[in-house]
mmCIF file of C-alpha atoms in Angstrom:
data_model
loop_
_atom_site.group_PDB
_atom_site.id
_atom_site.type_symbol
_atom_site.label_atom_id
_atom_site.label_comp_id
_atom_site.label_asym_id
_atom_site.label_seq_id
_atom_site.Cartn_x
_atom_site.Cartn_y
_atom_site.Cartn_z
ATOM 1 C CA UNK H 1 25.651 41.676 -19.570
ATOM 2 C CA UNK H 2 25.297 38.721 -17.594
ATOM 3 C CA UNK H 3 22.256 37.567 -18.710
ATOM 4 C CA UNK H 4 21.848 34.921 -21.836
ATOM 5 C CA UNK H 5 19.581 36.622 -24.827
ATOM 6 C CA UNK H 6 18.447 33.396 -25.576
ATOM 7 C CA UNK H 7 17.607 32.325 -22.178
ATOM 8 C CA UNK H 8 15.681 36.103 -21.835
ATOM 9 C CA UNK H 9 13.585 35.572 -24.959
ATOM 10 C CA UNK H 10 12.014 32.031 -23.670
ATOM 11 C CA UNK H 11 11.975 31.956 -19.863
ATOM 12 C CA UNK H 12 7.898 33.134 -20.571
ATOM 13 C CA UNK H 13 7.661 30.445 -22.523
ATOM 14 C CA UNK H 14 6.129 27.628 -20.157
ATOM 15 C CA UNK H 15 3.987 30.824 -18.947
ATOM 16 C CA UNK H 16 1.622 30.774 -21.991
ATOM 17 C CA UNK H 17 0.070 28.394 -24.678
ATOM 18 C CA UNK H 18 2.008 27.788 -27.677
ATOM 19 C CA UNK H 19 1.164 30.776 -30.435
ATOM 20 C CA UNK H 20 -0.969 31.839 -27.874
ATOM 21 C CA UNK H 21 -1.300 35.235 -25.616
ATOM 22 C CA UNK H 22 -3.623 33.151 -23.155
ATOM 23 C CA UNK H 23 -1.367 32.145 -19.780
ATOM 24 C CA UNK H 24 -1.130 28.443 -19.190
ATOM 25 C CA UNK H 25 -3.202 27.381 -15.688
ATOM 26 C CA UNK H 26 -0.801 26.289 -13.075
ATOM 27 C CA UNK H 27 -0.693 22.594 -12.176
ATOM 28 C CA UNK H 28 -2.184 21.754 -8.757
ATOM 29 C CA UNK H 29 0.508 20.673 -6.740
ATOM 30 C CA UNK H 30 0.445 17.042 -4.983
ATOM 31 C CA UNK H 31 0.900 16.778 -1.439
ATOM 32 C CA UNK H 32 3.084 13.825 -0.407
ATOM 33 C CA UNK H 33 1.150 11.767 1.483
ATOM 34 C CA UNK H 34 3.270 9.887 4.253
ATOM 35 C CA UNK H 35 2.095 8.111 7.601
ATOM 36 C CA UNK H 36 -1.402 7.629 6.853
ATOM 37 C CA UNK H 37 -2.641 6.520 9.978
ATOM 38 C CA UNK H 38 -3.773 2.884 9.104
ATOM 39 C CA UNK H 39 -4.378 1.926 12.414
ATOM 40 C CA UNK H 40 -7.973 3.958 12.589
ATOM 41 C CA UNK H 41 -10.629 1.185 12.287
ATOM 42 C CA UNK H 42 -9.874 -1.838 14.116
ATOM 43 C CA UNK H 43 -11.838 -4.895 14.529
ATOM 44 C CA UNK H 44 -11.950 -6.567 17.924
ATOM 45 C CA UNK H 45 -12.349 -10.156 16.777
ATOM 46 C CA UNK H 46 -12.470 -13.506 19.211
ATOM 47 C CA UNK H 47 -10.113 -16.240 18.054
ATOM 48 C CA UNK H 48 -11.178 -19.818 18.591
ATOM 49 C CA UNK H 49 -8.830 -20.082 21.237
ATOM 50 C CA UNK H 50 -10.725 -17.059 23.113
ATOM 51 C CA UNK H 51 -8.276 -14.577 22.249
ATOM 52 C CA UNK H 52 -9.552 -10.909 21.589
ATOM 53 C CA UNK H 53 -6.925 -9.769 18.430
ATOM 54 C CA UNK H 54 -7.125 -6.030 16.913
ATOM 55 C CA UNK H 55 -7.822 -6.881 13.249
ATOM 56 C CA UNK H 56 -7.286 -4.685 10.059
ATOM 57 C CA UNK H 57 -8.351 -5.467 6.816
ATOM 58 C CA UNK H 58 -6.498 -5.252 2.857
ATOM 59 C CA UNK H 59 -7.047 -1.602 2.960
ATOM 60 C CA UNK H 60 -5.189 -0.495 6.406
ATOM 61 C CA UNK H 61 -2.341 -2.882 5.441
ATOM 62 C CA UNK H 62 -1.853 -1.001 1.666
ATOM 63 C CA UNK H 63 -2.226 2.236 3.981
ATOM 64 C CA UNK H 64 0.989 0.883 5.927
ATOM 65 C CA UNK H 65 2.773 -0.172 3.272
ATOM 66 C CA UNK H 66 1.646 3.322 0.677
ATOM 67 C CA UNK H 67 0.245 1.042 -1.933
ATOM 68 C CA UNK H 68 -3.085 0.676 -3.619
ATOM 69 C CA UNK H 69 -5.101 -2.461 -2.430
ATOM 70 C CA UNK H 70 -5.276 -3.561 -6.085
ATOM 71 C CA UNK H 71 -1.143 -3.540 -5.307
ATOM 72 C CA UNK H 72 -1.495 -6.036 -2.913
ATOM 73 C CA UNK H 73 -3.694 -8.301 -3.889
ATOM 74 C CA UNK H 74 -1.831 -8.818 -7.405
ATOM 75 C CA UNK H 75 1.489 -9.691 -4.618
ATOM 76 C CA UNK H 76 -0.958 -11.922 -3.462
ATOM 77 C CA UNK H 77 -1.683 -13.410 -5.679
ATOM 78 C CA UNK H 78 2.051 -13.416 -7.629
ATOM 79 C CA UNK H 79 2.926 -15.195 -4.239
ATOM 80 C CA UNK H 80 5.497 -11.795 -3.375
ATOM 81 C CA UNK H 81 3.169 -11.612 0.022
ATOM 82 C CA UNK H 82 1.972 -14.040 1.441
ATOM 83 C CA UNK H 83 -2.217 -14.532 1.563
ATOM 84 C CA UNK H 84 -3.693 -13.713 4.511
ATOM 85 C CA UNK H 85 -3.891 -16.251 7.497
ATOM 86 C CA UNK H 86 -7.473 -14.845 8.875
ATOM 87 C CA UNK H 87 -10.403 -14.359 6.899
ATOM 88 C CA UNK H 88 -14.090 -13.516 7.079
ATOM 89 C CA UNK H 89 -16.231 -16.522 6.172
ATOM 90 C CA UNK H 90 -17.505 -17.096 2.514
ATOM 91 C CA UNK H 91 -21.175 -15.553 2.162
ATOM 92 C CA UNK H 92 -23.885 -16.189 -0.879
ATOM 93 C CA UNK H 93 -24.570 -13.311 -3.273
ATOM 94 C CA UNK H 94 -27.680 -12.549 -4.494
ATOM 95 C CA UNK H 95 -27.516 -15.094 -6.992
ATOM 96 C CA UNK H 96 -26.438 -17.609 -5.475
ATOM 97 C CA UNK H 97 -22.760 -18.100 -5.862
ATOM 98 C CA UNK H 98 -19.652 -17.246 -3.323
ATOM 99 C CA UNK H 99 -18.134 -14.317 -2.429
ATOM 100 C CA UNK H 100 -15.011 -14.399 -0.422
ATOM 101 C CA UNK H 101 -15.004 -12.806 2.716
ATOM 102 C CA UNK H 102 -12.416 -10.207 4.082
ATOM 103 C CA UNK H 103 -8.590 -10.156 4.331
ATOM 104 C CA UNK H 104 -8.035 -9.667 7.868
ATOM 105 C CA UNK H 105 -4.310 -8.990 9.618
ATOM 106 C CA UNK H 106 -3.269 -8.486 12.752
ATOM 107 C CA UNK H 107 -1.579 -5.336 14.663
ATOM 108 C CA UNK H 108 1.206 -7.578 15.183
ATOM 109 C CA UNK H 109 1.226 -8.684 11.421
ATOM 110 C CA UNK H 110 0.678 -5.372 10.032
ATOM 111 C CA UNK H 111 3.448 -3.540 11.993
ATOM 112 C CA UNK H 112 5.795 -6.518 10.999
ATOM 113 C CA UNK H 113 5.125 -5.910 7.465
ATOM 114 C CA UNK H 114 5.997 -2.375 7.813
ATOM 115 C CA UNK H 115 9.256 -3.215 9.741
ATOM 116 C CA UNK H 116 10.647 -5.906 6.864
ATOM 117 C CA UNK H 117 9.468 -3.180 4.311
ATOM 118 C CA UNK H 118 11.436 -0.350 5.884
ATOM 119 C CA UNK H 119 14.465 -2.692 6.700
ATOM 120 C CA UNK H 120 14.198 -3.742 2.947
ATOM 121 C CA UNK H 121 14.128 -0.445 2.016
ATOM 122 C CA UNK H 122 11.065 -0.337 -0.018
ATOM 123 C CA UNK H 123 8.570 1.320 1.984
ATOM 124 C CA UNK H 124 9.048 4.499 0.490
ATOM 125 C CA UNK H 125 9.885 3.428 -3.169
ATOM 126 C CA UNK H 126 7.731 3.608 -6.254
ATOM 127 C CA UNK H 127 7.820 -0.279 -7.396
ATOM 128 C CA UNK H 128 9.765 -3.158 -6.191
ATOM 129 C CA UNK H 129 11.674 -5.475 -8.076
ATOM 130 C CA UNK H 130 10.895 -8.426 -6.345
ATOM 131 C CA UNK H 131 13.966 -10.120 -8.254
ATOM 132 C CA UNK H 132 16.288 -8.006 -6.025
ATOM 133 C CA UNK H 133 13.939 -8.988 -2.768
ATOM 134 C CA UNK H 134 12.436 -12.049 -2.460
ATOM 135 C CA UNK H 135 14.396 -12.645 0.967
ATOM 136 C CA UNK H 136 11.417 -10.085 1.994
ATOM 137 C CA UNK H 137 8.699 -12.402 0.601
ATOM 138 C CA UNK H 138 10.371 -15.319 2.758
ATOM 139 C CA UNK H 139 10.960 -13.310 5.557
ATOM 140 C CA UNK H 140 7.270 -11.854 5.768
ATOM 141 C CA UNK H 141 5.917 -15.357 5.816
ATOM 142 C CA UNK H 142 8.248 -16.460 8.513
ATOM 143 C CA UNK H 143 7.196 -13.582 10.885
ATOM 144 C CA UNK H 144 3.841 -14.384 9.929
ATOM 145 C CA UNK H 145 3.624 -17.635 10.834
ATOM 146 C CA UNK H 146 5.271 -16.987 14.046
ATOM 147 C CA UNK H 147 3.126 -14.830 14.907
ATOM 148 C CA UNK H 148 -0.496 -16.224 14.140
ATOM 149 C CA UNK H 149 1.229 -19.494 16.407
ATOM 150 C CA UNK H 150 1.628 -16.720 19.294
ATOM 151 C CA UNK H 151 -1.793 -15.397 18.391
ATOM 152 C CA UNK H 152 -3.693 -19.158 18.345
ATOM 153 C CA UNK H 153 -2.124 -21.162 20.763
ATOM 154 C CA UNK H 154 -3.965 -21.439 24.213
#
């Protein structure tokens, strides 16, 4: 007999509740979500050098990089990314005190983000120990910076 006796009297076993004759419900299973397409809702916004720049805000760039935006703000503010160079201007509340305006990124910004992650290779992992990569951190605000000088100068 090839079969184990043991293995034959439990293999129903995850089928049902525990002292039960009632079958367990299967789990739903989770689609992978991969290339969400980030790039849906641009914002055409002028620059004050006249320059029209695709903009995206916090949300399309955690799309890019398949995190949560509460991900990247905490990177933010842990200095592991660097804060964003444009921004929507400050605006009263109903009671009278500040709320910040938008992150905004550009294309340019956004798909360089997604290049240093995927070079890093931690686009597609769970968590990053930012031990291991803070060369990424540097690099990020390097390309950054390069770019917003292509993006304001005249």
């Amino acid at each position: 007999m090839t079969d184990d006796f043991i293995d034959n009297m439990f293999a129903d076993l995850d089928d049902f509740y525990p002292g039960s004759k009632r079958k367990r419900k299967e789990a739903p299973k989770k689609e992978e979500v991969t290339n969400i397409a980030w790039d849906l809702n641009p914002t055409k916004r002028t620059l004050p050098n006249g320059k029209d720049v695709e903009m995206f805000t916090i949300g399309a760039l955690a799309n890019a990089l398949n995190r949560p935006i509460i991900t990247l703000r905490k990177w933010i503010k842990e200095g592991h990314l660097p804060s964003s160079p444009y921004r929507l201007p400050t605006t009263k509340n109903r009671y009278g005190g500040d709320h910040q305006g938008k992150r905004l990124y550009s294309r340019a910004m956004v798909e360089a983000a997604i290049e240093l992650f995927a070079h890093a290779g931690v686009l597609t992992t769970k968590r990053i120990d930012w031990s291991k990569h803070k060369g990424l951190s540097n690099d990020l605000l390097s390309t950054w910076n390069k770019i917003r000088e292509n993006e304001t100068t005249i």
